[in-house]
mmCIF file of C-alpha atoms in Angstrom:
data_model
loop_
_atom_site.group_PDB
_atom_site.id
_atom_site.type_symbol
_atom_site.label_atom_id
_atom_site.label_comp_id
_atom_site.label_asym_id
_atom_site.label_seq_id
_atom_site.Cartn_x
_atom_site.Cartn_y
_atom_site.Cartn_z
ATOM 1 C CA MET A 6 -8.203 21.680 -11.033
ATOM 2 C CA SER A 7 -5.597 23.783 -9.281
ATOM 3 C CA GLU A 8 -3.966 26.632 -11.113
ATOM 4 C CA ASN A 9 -0.603 25.388 -9.828
ATOM 5 C CA GLU A 10 1.860 24.587 -12.564
ATOM 6 C CA ALA A 11 3.882 22.301 -10.283
ATOM 7 C CA GLY A 12 3.978 18.558 -10.669
ATOM 8 C CA ALA A 13 4.914 16.277 -13.533
ATOM 9 C CA PRO A 14 3.781 17.677 -16.936
ATOM 10 C CA GLY A 15 1.672 15.311 -18.985
ATOM 11 C CA ARG A 16 0.730 13.116 -16.053
ATOM 12 C CA ALA A 17 -2.807 12.688 -14.800
ATOM 13 C CA LEU A 18 -2.426 14.836 -11.674
ATOM 14 C CA SER A 19 -0.125 17.490 -13.126
ATOM 15 C CA GLY A 20 -1.036 20.807 -11.490
ATOM 16 C CA ILE A 21 -2.209 19.244 -8.216
ATOM 17 C CA ARG A 22 -0.179 20.136 -5.129
ATOM 18 C CA VAL A 23 -0.263 17.809 -2.098
ATOM 19 C CA LEU A 24 0.994 18.920 1.308
ATOM 20 C CA ASP A 25 2.076 15.731 3.053
ATOM 21 C CA LEU A 26 2.124 15.900 6.856
ATOM 22 C CA SER A 27 2.144 12.117 7.228
ATOM 23 C CA ARG A 28 4.869 9.679 8.162
ATOM 24 C CA VAL A 29 5.685 5.959 8.356
ATOM 25 C CA LEU A 30 3.576 4.002 5.811
ATOM 26 C CA ALA A 31 -0.183 4.497 5.293
ATOM 27 C CA GLY A 32 -0.053 8.239 4.595
ATOM 28 C CA PRO A 33 3.221 8.131 2.660
ATOM 29 C CA TRP A 34 1.846 5.288 0.518
ATOM 30 C CA ALA A 35 -1.128 7.459 -0.399
ATOM 31 C CA THR A 36 1.029 10.443 -1.286
ATOM 32 C CA GLN A 37 3.510 8.290 -3.205
ATOM 33 C CA THR A 38 0.605 7.040 -5.299
ATOM 34 C CA LEU A 39 -0.511 10.617 -5.984
ATOM 35 C CA GLY A 40 3.090 11.549 -6.785
ATOM 36 C CA ASP A 41 3.369 8.657 -9.226
ATOM 37 C CA LEU A 42 0.314 10.087 -10.994
ATOM 38 C CA GLY A 43 2.013 13.449 -11.365
ATOM 39 C CA ALA A 44 0.992 15.471 -8.312
ATOM 40 C CA GLU A 45 3.583 17.723 -6.697
ATOM 41 C CA VAL A 46 4.026 16.235 -3.220
ATOM 42 C CA ILE A 47 5.651 18.414 -0.563
ATOM 43 C CA LYS A 48 6.650 16.209 2.354
ATOM 44 C CA ILE A 49 7.013 18.124 5.624
ATOM 45 C CA GLU A 50 9.596 16.562 7.946
ATOM 46 C CA LYS A 51 11.010 17.453 11.339
ATOM 47 C CA PRO A 52 14.442 19.104 11.071
ATOM 48 C CA GLY A 53 17.270 16.793 12.024
ATOM 49 C CA THR A 54 15.360 13.524 12.131
ATOM 50 C CA GLY A 55 12.598 13.534 9.533
ATOM 51 C CA ASP A 56 10.187 10.676 8.948
ATOM 52 C CA ASP A 57 10.701 7.933 11.558
ATOM 53 C CA THR A 58 11.252 5.363 8.822
ATOM 54 C CA ARG A 59 14.451 7.059 7.655
ATOM 55 C CA GLY A 60 16.102 5.278 10.597
ATOM 56 C CA TRP A 61 14.350 1.931 10.173
ATOM 57 C CA GLY A 62 17.339 0.008 8.854
ATOM 58 C CA PRO A 63 19.334 -1.902 7.907
ATOM 59 C CA PRO A 64 19.441 -2.348 4.992
ATOM 60 C CA TRP A 65 20.683 1.099 3.954
ATOM 61 C CA LEU A 66 21.067 2.691 0.545
ATOM 62 C CA SER A 67 24.618 2.868 -0.828
ATOM 63 C CA ASP A 68 25.828 6.126 -2.373
ATOM 64 C CA GLY A 69 27.735 6.597 -5.615
ATOM 65 C CA ALA A 70 30.997 5.530 -3.948
ATOM 66 C CA GLY A 71 29.476 2.335 -2.593
ATOM 67 C CA GLU A 72 29.384 3.646 0.976
ATOM 68 C CA GLN A 73 26.329 3.049 3.149
ATOM 69 C CA THR A 74 24.149 6.097 3.742
ATOM 70 C CA ARG A 75 21.540 6.490 6.468
ATOM 71 C CA GLU A 76 18.693 6.238 3.960
ATOM 72 C CA SER A 77 16.753 3.110 4.883
ATOM 73 C CA ALA A 78 15.150 0.699 2.440
ATOM 74 C CA TYR A 79 11.898 1.153 4.367
ATOM 75 C CA PHE A 80 11.853 4.917 3.702
ATOM 76 C CA LEU A 81 12.713 4.352 0.041
ATOM 77 C CA ALA A 82 9.712 2.038 -0.324
ATOM 78 C CA ALA A 83 7.103 4.750 0.234
ATOM 79 C CA ASN A 84 8.595 8.136 -0.630
ATOM 80 C CA ARG A 85 9.472 8.442 -4.305
ATOM 81 C CA ASN A 86 8.164 11.406 -6.313
ATOM 82 C CA LYS A 87 8.208 13.764 -3.318
ATOM 83 C CA HIS A 88 9.998 16.930 -2.230
ATOM 84 C CA SER A 89 11.352 16.984 1.341
ATOM 85 C CA VAL A 90 10.934 20.244 3.259
ATOM 86 C CA THR A 91 12.054 20.504 6.888
ATOM 87 C CA ILE A 92 9.757 22.553 9.130
ATOM 88 C CA ASP A 93 9.348 22.262 12.889
ATOM 89 C CA MET A 94 5.596 22.398 13.361
ATOM 90 C CA ALA A 95 6.025 22.666 17.130
ATOM 91 C CA GLN A 96 7.234 26.238 16.651
ATOM 92 C CA PRO A 97 4.748 29.021 15.864
ATOM 93 C CA GLU A 98 6.766 30.177 12.879
ATOM 94 C CA GLY A 99 6.809 26.641 11.564
ATOM 95 C CA GLN A 100 3.052 26.428 11.926
ATOM 96 C CA ALA A 101 2.684 29.682 10.026
ATOM 97 C CA LEU A 102 4.796 28.336 7.167
ATOM 98 C CA ILE A 103 2.692 25.180 6.943
ATOM 99 C CA ARG A 104 -0.507 27.219 6.935
ATOM 100 C CA GLN A 105 0.844 29.270 4.037
ATOM 101 C CA LEU A 106 1.717 26.116 2.140
ATOM 102 C CA ALA A 107 -1.783 24.749 2.809
ATOM 103 C CA GLN A 108 -3.271 27.883 1.299
ATOM 104 C CA ALA A 109 -1.245 27.184 -1.842
ATOM 105 C CA SER A 110 -2.140 23.475 -1.967
ATOM 106 C CA ASP A 111 -4.994 21.351 -3.238
ATOM 107 C CA VAL A 112 -4.680 18.481 -0.744
ATOM 108 C CA VAL A 113 -3.416 18.049 2.806
ATOM 109 C CA ILE A 114 -2.896 14.554 4.162
ATOM 110 C CA GLU A 115 -1.962 13.742 7.763
ATOM 111 C CA ASN A 116 -1.914 10.698 10.039
ATOM 112 C CA PHE A 117 -1.691 12.199 13.522
ATOM 113 C CA LYS A 118 -3.913 10.990 16.350
ATOM 114 C CA VAL A 119 -7.407 12.499 16.386
ATOM 115 C CA GLY A 120 -7.085 16.139 17.453
ATOM 116 C CA GLY A 121 -3.291 16.004 17.400
ATOM 117 C CA LEU A 122 -2.893 18.917 14.985
ATOM 118 C CA LYS A 123 -5.519 21.189 16.514
ATOM 119 C CA ARG A 124 -3.085 22.634 19.049
ATOM 120 C CA TYR A 125 -0.893 23.747 16.145
ATOM 121 C CA GLY A 126 -3.755 25.265 14.167
ATOM 122 C CA LEU A 127 -3.160 22.684 11.458
ATOM 123 C CA ASP A 128 -6.383 20.697 11.860
ATOM 124 C CA ALA A 129 -9.010 20.382 9.151
ATOM 125 C CA GLU A 130 -11.228 23.142 10.529
ATOM 126 C CA SER A 131 -8.389 25.639 10.709
ATOM 127 C CA LEU A 132 -6.881 24.930 7.296
ATOM 128 C CA THR A 133 -10.133 24.635 5.354
ATOM 129 C CA ALA A 134 -11.192 27.990 6.794
ATOM 130 C CA LEU A 135 -8.097 29.463 5.133
ATOM 131 C CA ASN A 136 -8.579 27.501 1.894
ATOM 132 C CA PRO A 137 -12.181 26.399 1.202
ATOM 133 C CA ARG A 138 -11.020 24.478 -1.875
ATOM 134 C CA LEU A 139 -8.697 22.350 0.246
ATOM 135 C CA ILE A 140 -9.181 18.593 0.447
ATOM 136 C CA TYR A 141 -8.042 17.519 3.908
ATOM 137 C CA CYS A 142 -7.488 13.787 4.427
ATOM 138 C CA SER A 143 -6.942 12.374 7.921
ATOM 139 C CA ILE A 144 -5.658 8.820 8.344
ATOM 140 C CA THR A 145 -6.025 7.338 11.836
ATOM 141 C CA GLY A 146 -6.232 3.937 13.447
ATOM 142 C CA PHE A 147 -9.943 4.041 14.240
ATOM 143 C CA GLY A 148 -11.448 7.129 12.591
ATOM 144 C CA GLN A 149 -12.645 10.478 13.860
ATOM 145 C CA ASP A 150 -15.469 9.164 16.054
ATOM 146 C CA GLY A 151 -16.476 6.109 18.073
ATOM 147 C CA PRO A 152 -15.202 4.835 21.430
ATOM 148 C CA GLU A 153 -11.741 3.965 20.078
ATOM 149 C CA ALA A 154 -11.186 7.186 18.112
ATOM 150 C CA GLY A 155 -8.532 8.484 20.482
ATOM 151 C CA ARG A 156 -6.381 5.357 20.331
ATOM 152 C CA ALA A 157 -3.259 5.057 18.240
ATOM 153 C CA GLY A 158 -3.540 2.359 15.585
ATOM 154 C CA TYR A 159 -0.769 0.182 14.197
ATOM 155 C CA ASP A 160 -0.977 -2.264 11.320
ATOM 156 C CA PHE A 161 -0.122 -5.357 13.388
ATOM 157 C CA MET A 162 -2.644 -4.470 16.087
ATOM 158 C CA ILE A 163 -5.339 -3.722 13.509
ATOM 159 C CA GLN A 164 -4.710 -7.034 11.742
ATOM 160 C CA GLY A 165 -5.525 -8.720 15.043
ATOM 161 C CA MET A 166 -8.551 -6.594 16.004
ATOM 162 C CA SER A 167 -10.166 -6.760 12.574
ATOM 163 C CA GLY A 168 -10.261 -10.570 12.431
ATOM 164 C CA LEU A 169 -7.706 -10.740 9.625
ATOM 165 C CA MET A 170 -5.282 -12.782 11.710
ATOM 166 C CA SER A 171 -8.061 -15.176 12.694
ATOM 167 C CA VAL A 172 -8.183 -16.413 9.082
ATOM 168 C CA THR A 173 -4.422 -16.313 8.458
ATOM 169 C CA GLY A 174 -2.248 -19.314 9.278
ATOM 170 C CA GLY A 175 -2.678 -23.064 9.542
ATOM 171 C CA PRO A 176 -5.628 -24.650 11.350
ATOM 172 C CA GLN A 177 -3.446 -25.852 14.218
ATOM 173 C CA ASP A 178 -1.084 -22.852 14.301
ATOM 174 C CA GLU A 179 -1.341 -19.612 16.205
ATOM 175 C CA PRO A 180 -2.983 -16.745 14.282
ATOM 176 C CA GLN A 181 -0.533 -15.101 11.891
ATOM 177 C CA LYS A 182 -0.068 -11.595 10.601
ATOM 178 C CA ILE A 183 0.514 -11.057 6.907
ATOM 179 C CA GLY A 184 4.199 -10.769 5.970
ATOM 180 C CA VAL A 185 3.784 -7.138 4.829
ATOM 181 C CA ALA A 186 2.032 -4.265 6.647
ATOM 182 C CA LEU A 187 -0.785 -4.718 4.180
ATOM 183 C CA VAL A 188 -3.429 -2.836 6.176
ATOM 184 C CA ASP A 189 -1.237 0.267 6.007
ATOM 185 C CA VAL A 190 -0.766 -0.198 2.263
ATOM 186 C CA LEU A 191 -4.479 -0.759 1.653
ATOM 187 C CA THR A 192 -5.305 2.261 3.811
ATOM 188 C CA GLY A 193 -2.953 4.378 1.722
ATOM 189 C CA LEU A 194 -4.602 3.188 -1.470
ATOM 190 C CA ASN A 195 -8.099 3.837 -0.097
ATOM 191 C CA ALA A 196 -7.014 7.322 0.973
ATOM 192 C CA ALA A 197 -5.696 8.004 -2.535
ATOM 193 C CA ILE A 198 -8.987 6.812 -4.063
ATOM 194 C CA ALA A 199 -10.976 9.086 -1.739
ATOM 195 C CA ILE A 200 -8.736 12.045 -2.588
ATOM 196 C CA LEU A 201 -9.205 11.458 -6.319
ATOM 197 C CA ALA A 202 -12.979 11.349 -5.805
ATOM 198 C CA ALA A 203 -12.859 14.574 -3.780
ATOM 199 C CA LEU A 204 -10.829 16.279 -6.525
ATOM 200 C CA GLU A 205 -13.475 15.314 -9.080
ATOM 201 C CA GLN A 206 -16.237 16.551 -6.757
ATOM 202 C CA ARG A 207 -14.369 19.844 -6.339
ATOM 203 C CA HIS A 208 -14.075 20.119 -10.105
ATOM 204 C CA ARG A 209 -17.895 20.194 -10.193
ATOM 205 C CA THR A 210 -18.638 22.275 -7.085
ATOM 206 C CA GLY A 211 -15.508 24.359 -6.456
ATOM 207 C CA ARG A 212 -15.480 23.221 -2.818
ATOM 208 C CA GLY A 213 -13.083 21.000 -0.944
ATOM 209 C CA GLN A 214 -13.998 18.538 1.811
ATOM 210 C CA THR A 215 -12.580 16.485 4.647
ATOM 211 C CA ILE A 216 -11.822 12.775 4.351
ATOM 212 C CA ASP A 217 -11.761 10.345 7.278
ATOM 213 C CA VAL A 218 -9.888 7.083 6.556
ATOM 214 C CA ALA A 219 -9.300 4.542 9.344
ATOM 215 C CA LEU A 220 -7.045 1.494 9.343
ATOM 216 C CA PHE A 221 -9.693 -0.481 11.246
ATOM 217 C CA ASP A 222 -12.396 0.340 8.690
ATOM 218 C CA VAL A 223 -10.102 -0.567 5.805
ATOM 219 C CA ALA A 224 -9.082 -3.869 7.377
ATOM 220 C CA MET A 225 -12.707 -4.836 7.982
ATOM 221 C CA ALA A 226 -13.749 -3.853 4.455
ATOM 222 C CA SER A 227 -10.806 -5.784 3.009
ATOM 223 C CA LEU A 228 -11.981 -9.050 4.580
ATOM 224 C CA ALA A 229 -14.068 -9.304 1.407
ATOM 225 C CA ASN A 230 -15.591 -12.791 1.033
ATOM 226 C CA GLN A 231 -14.551 -13.783 4.557
ATOM 227 C CA ALA A 232 -16.606 -10.951 6.046
ATOM 228 C CA LEU A 233 -19.593 -11.972 3.946
ATOM 229 C CA ASN A 234 -19.089 -15.626 4.806
ATOM 230 C CA PHE A 235 -19.768 -14.578 8.400
ATOM 231 C CA LEU A 236 -22.530 -12.031 7.703
ATOM 232 C CA VAL A 237 -24.409 -14.421 5.417
ATOM 233 C CA GLY A 238 -23.617 -17.753 7.064
ATOM 234 C CA GLY A 239 -23.503 -16.636 10.688
ATOM 235 C CA THR A 240 -20.375 -18.641 11.489
ATOM 236 C CA ALA A 241 -16.969 -17.047 11.952
ATOM 237 C CA PRO A 242 -14.528 -18.372 9.314
ATOM 238 C CA ARG A 243 -11.662 -20.497 10.559
ATOM 239 C CA ARG A 244 -8.021 -20.661 9.560
ATOM 240 C CA LEU A 245 -7.415 -22.956 6.605
ATOM 241 C CA GLY A 246 -3.742 -22.339 6.008
ATOM 242 C CA ASN A 247 -3.217 -22.228 2.247
ATOM 243 C CA ALA A 248 -6.659 -23.604 1.428
ATOM 244 C CA HIS A 249 -9.647 -21.492 0.355
ATOM 245 C CA PRO A 250 -12.941 -21.344 2.271
ATOM 246 C CA ASN A 251 -15.122 -21.172 -0.849
ATOM 247 C CA ILE A 252 -13.171 -22.893 -3.649
ATOM 248 C CA VAL A 253 -11.711 -26.427 -3.873
ATOM 249 C CA PRO A 254 -9.052 -27.301 -4.972
ATOM 250 C CA TYR A 255 -7.432 -23.921 -4.428
ATOM 251 C CA GLN A 256 -4.334 -24.367 -2.283
ATOM 252 C CA VAL A 257 -0.696 -25.437 -2.011
ATOM 253 C CA PHE A 258 0.211 -29.005 -2.914
ATOM 254 C CA GLU A 259 3.462 -30.906 -2.470
ATOM 255 C CA THR A 260 5.188 -32.179 -5.609
ATOM 256 C CA ALA A 261 8.074 -34.599 -6.149
ATOM 257 C CA ASP A 262 10.622 -31.830 -5.571
ATOM 258 C CA GLY A 263 8.802 -28.949 -3.856
ATOM 259 C CA HIS A 264 5.417 -27.266 -3.884
ATOM 260 C CA LEU A 265 3.036 -25.505 -6.237
ATOM 261 C CA ILE A 266 -0.204 -23.579 -6.045
ATOM 262 C CA LEU A 267 -3.182 -25.144 -7.797
ATOM 263 C CA ALA A 268 -6.025 -22.649 -8.285
ATOM 264 C CA VAL A 269 -8.956 -24.432 -9.901
ATOM 265 C CA GLY A 270 -11.634 -21.799 -10.389
ATOM 266 C CA ASN A 271 -14.476 -23.717 -12.070
ATOM 267 C CA ASP A 272 -15.836 -27.173 -12.784
ATOM 268 C CA GLY A 273 -14.407 -27.331 -16.319
ATOM 269 C CA GLN A 274 -10.913 -26.718 -15.003
ATOM 270 C CA PHE A 275 -11.407 -29.417 -12.397
ATOM 271 C CA ALA A 276 -12.446 -31.952 -15.043
ATOM 272 C CA ARG A 277 -9.389 -31.107 -17.155
ATOM 273 C CA PHE A 278 -7.127 -31.438 -14.135
ATOM 274 C CA CYS A 279 -8.569 -34.845 -13.311
ATOM 275 C CA ARG A 280 -7.823 -36.091 -16.828
ATOM 276 C CA LEU A 281 -4.302 -34.655 -16.641
ATOM 277 C CA ALA A 282 -3.663 -36.332 -13.275
ATOM 278 C CA ASP A 283 -5.120 -39.715 -14.347
ATOM 279 C CA LEU A 284 -8.026 -39.195 -11.963
ATOM 280 C CA SER A 285 -10.828 -39.030 -14.531
ATOM 281 C CA GLU A 286 -13.167 -40.975 -12.264
ATOM 282 C CA LEU A 287 -13.211 -38.087 -9.783
ATOM 283 C CA ALA A 288 -14.658 -35.702 -12.366
ATOM 284 C CA SER A 289 -17.816 -37.807 -12.582
ATOM 285 C CA ASP A 290 -18.038 -38.575 -8.858
ATOM 286 C CA GLU A 291 -21.108 -36.707 -7.556
ATOM 287 C CA ARG A 292 -19.115 -35.670 -4.481
ATOM 288 C CA PHE A 293 -16.802 -33.622 -6.686
ATOM 289 C CA THR A 294 -18.611 -32.608 -9.877
ATOM 290 C CA THR A 295 -19.421 -29.101 -8.640
ATOM 291 C CA ASN A 296 -17.436 -26.640 -6.581
ATOM 292 C CA ALA A 297 -20.091 -26.655 -3.849
ATOM 293 C CA ALA A 298 -19.823 -30.447 -3.645
ATOM 294 C CA ARG A 299 -16.027 -30.270 -3.543
ATOM 295 C CA VAL A 300 -16.150 -27.752 -0.687
ATOM 296 C CA ALA A 301 -18.503 -30.081 1.216
ATOM 297 C CA HIS A 302 -16.243 -33.098 0.599
ATOM 298 C CA ARG A 303 -12.905 -31.319 0.822
ATOM 299 C CA ASP A 304 -11.454 -33.801 3.335
ATOM 300 C CA ALA A 305 -12.062 -36.745 1.002
ATOM 301 C CA LEU A 306 -10.820 -35.053 -2.164
ATOM 302 C CA ILE A 307 -7.618 -33.310 -1.123
ATOM 303 C CA PRO A 308 -5.616 -36.415 -0.088
ATOM 304 C CA MET A 309 -6.309 -38.044 -3.475
ATOM 305 C CA LEU A 310 -5.182 -34.963 -5.361
ATOM 306 C CA GLY A 311 -2.146 -34.642 -3.115
ATOM 307 C CA ALA A 312 -1.013 -38.188 -3.829
ATOM 308 C CA ALA A 313 -1.275 -37.610 -7.583
ATOM 309 C CA LEU A 314 0.655 -34.333 -7.500
ATOM 310 C CA LYS A 315 3.574 -35.938 -5.662
ATOM 311 C CA ARG A 316 4.289 -38.133 -8.690
ATOM 312 C CA GLN A 317 5.967 -35.387 -10.733
ATOM 313 C CA THR A 318 8.152 -32.336 -10.182
ATOM 314 C CA THR A 319 6.924 -28.781 -9.827
ATOM 315 C CA GLY A 320 8.370 -27.839 -13.209
ATOM 316 C CA GLU A 321 6.717 -30.784 -14.965
ATOM 317 C CA TRP A 322 3.342 -30.011 -13.406
ATOM 318 C CA LEU A 323 3.492 -26.296 -14.187
ATOM 319 C CA ALA A 324 4.258 -26.990 -17.841
ATOM 320 C CA MET A 325 1.359 -29.446 -18.154
ATOM 321 C CA LEU A 326 -1.096 -27.302 -16.207
ATOM 322 C CA ASP A 327 -0.268 -24.233 -18.265
ATOM 323 C CA ALA A 328 -0.754 -26.145 -21.508
ATOM 324 C CA ALA A 329 -4.141 -27.366 -20.262
ATOM 325 C CA GLY A 330 -5.288 -23.887 -19.198
ATOM 326 C CA ILE A 331 -5.415 -24.748 -15.513
ATOM 327 C CA PRO A 332 -4.277 -21.909 -13.201
ATOM 328 C CA ALA A 333 -1.177 -22.858 -11.218
ATOM 329 C CA GLY A 334 2.069 -21.274 -10.161
ATOM 330 C CA PRO A 335 5.267 -21.625 -8.141
ATOM 331 C CA ILE A 336 5.951 -20.301 -4.643
ATOM 332 C CA ASN A 337 8.808 -17.893 -5.249
ATOM 333 C CA THR A 338 11.144 -16.103 -2.935
ATOM 334 C CA ILE A 339 11.142 -12.336 -3.512
ATOM 335 C CA ALA A 340 14.444 -12.757 -5.358
ATOM 336 C CA GLN A 341 12.852 -15.355 -7.642
ATOM 337 C CA ALA A 342 9.818 -13.121 -8.164
ATOM 338 C CA PHE A 343 11.994 -10.262 -9.451
ATOM 339 C CA ALA A 344 13.746 -12.765 -11.734
ATOM 340 C CA GLU A 345 10.473 -13.986 -13.275
ATOM 341 C CA PRO A 346 10.376 -13.331 -17.044
ATOM 342 C CA GLN A 347 7.144 -11.388 -16.571
ATOM 343 C CA ALA A 348 8.712 -9.141 -13.914
ATOM 344 C CA LEU A 349 11.672 -8.502 -16.195
ATOM 345 C CA ALA A 350 9.485 -7.799 -19.219
ATOM 346 C CA ARG A 351 7.322 -5.350 -17.251
ATOM 347 C CA GLY A 352 10.329 -3.614 -15.718
ATOM 348 C CA LEU A 353 9.061 -4.009 -12.166
ATOM 349 C CA ALA A 354 12.455 -3.283 -10.603
ATOM 350 C CA GLN A 355 13.622 0.231 -11.286
ATOM 351 C CA ALA A 356 16.590 2.386 -10.304
ATOM 352 C CA LEU A 357 16.286 6.161 -9.946
ATOM 353 C CA PRO A 358 19.229 8.596 -9.731
ATOM 354 C CA HIS A 359 19.654 9.607 -6.084
ATOM 355 C CA ALA A 360 20.830 12.910 -4.627
ATOM 356 C CA LEU A 361 23.650 11.185 -2.719
ATOM 357 C CA GLY A 362 25.033 9.607 -5.887
ATOM 358 C CA GLY A 363 24.364 6.216 -7.366
ATOM 359 C CA VAL A 364 20.811 5.006 -7.726
ATOM 360 C CA ALA A 365 17.903 4.231 -5.431
ATOM 361 C CA PRO A 366 16.296 0.862 -6.202
ATOM 362 C CA GLY A 367 12.526 0.741 -6.254
ATOM 363 C CA VAL A 368 9.471 -1.084 -7.519
ATOM 364 C CA ARG A 369 7.687 0.418 -10.495
ATOM 365 C CA SER A 370 4.212 1.794 -9.920
ATOM 366 C CA PRO A 371 1.550 -0.704 -11.033
ATOM 367 C CA LEU A 372 -0.577 2.157 -12.432
ATOM 368 C CA ARG A 373 -0.214 2.175 -16.220
ATOM 369 C CA LEU A 374 -2.195 4.840 -18.060
ATOM 370 C CA SER A 375 -1.982 5.032 -21.839
ATOM 371 C CA GLU A 376 -2.372 8.810 -22.175
ATOM 372 C CA SER A 377 -0.714 9.966 -18.938
ATOM 373 C CA PRO A 378 1.886 7.358 -17.941
ATOM 374 C CA THR A 379 3.498 7.489 -14.529
ATOM 375 C CA GLY A 380 7.061 7.302 -15.888
ATOM 376 C CA GLU A 381 10.079 6.789 -13.652
ATOM 377 C CA GLY A 382 9.865 10.001 -11.642
ATOM 378 C CA LEU A 383 12.022 11.120 -8.714
ATOM 379 C CA ALA A 384 13.993 9.075 -6.221
ATOM 380 C CA PRO A 385 13.004 9.469 -2.561
ATOM 381 C CA PRO A 386 14.556 12.736 -1.327
ATOM 382 C CA VAL A 387 17.206 13.189 1.321
ATOM 383 C CA LEU A 388 16.011 15.070 4.390
ATOM 384 C CA GLY A 389 15.364 18.724 3.587
ATOM 385 C CA GLN A 390 16.510 18.360 -0.001
ATOM 386 C CA ASP A 391 13.905 20.814 -1.319
ATOM 387 C CA THR A 392 13.424 23.173 1.622
ATOM 388 C CA ASP A 393 15.044 26.226 0.056
ATOM 389 C CA ARG A 394 13.467 25.791 -3.368
ATOM 390 C CA VAL A 395 9.920 25.230 -2.050
ATOM 391 C CA LEU A 396 10.029 28.105 0.442
ATOM 392 C CA THR A 397 11.420 30.384 -2.253
ATOM 393 C CA ASP A 398 9.240 29.333 -5.188
ATOM 394 C CA ILE A 399 5.947 28.932 -3.343
ATOM 395 C CA LEU A 400 6.203 31.310 -0.385
ATOM 396 C CA GLY A 401 8.657 33.794 -1.820
ATOM 397 C CA LEU A 402 11.087 33.694 1.105
ATOM 398 C CA GLY A 403 14.446 35.308 0.442
ATOM 399 C CA ASP A 404 17.894 34.107 1.415
ATOM 400 C CA ASP A 405 18.062 36.203 4.577
ATOM 401 C CA GLU A 406 14.695 35.042 5.870
ATOM 402 C CA ARG A 407 15.506 31.397 5.198
ATOM 403 C CA ALA A 408 18.848 31.815 6.972
ATOM 404 C CA ARG A 409 17.094 33.345 9.972
ATOM 405 C CA LEU A 410 14.560 30.511 10.140
ATOM 406 C CA ARG A 411 17.300 27.930 9.808
ATOM 407 C CA GLY A 412 19.278 29.548 12.603
ATOM 408 C CA ALA A 413 16.200 29.450 14.819
ATOM 409 C CA GLY A 414 15.697 25.746 14.115
ATOM 410 C CA VAL A 415 12.379 26.344 12.354
ATOM 411 C CA ILE A 416 13.548 24.790 9.059
#
């Protein structure tokens, strides 16, 4: 573990310092996760503009007087539990400051194009030479090698290239992207997992290492059963809309007043559902007694189930299905999801005091550790909020030197 005393005391990663050179979503999601776990995250941003996502609004955060700020909801989503430090890495003095911070850090994470930081002397080879204990994580679209390594990668593009969009959407519709930049989010989570593994390895060996995480790799790995359906079966999966390729019935059904999701996971649940829906004869029909048989005879089964489900309302069905132990649920809007009793009981919506006054809304971290809880933490910082403190506390820069650097546009 680092000898740093920075970070959140009592949390799992207290004492770990992360130098965050990333922006937009995948990298910031990784560092937000590490920050939630107690690491001290120092986010380096360009003076004047900062992370691109600061301007990706509306909507904008309101300050304590109810006036709109220029802090976007997008930026707030991925940057809690961080300290913002403005440094212009295009300037030699800025590069020198970042190198000093890297020497005092445990982890560096960046998401520049392959080779993009080498001209600044901020690449893995340069920084690990200065700090052999450093864990240096690079997030790119396609990884550090291969014919596409030099290309920029974006979530939407990667969803298409990886095959994810080929299995998303209705059978007769055009391929669809997921409604959230989920490849970026999953890449951030995979990067955080790799960093945690590297920290444990360093605990045993005393040596850091480099980590190569690619959006394309993550998207392909996250195809899960669909990837194996192809690798085992030899046929590319097709779009099934809200149906499941390997489980039946496991999809959206229309009710008397809306829709619900029915997620029958085994043969016992199917038999109970048939009794509940006055379709007991289907449970003994050899075409439907097993999941494999139901998948094979999907086209015959689904219309019969659909007709039965239309006889009652969504609320009536959900009450009966829950009582019978059959997995089912509503299709909520995001507003309805936050109003769910479970979301309220778990405190999933949180509000953190913000530097501009008022509070910054957020979603609580899903990581719940009994001995080192994540807690509420810090609201996403305003641009440069922590520049003076970090450069003073970590690098020992005095007032005059900071004023000189600020006048030169370095910080």
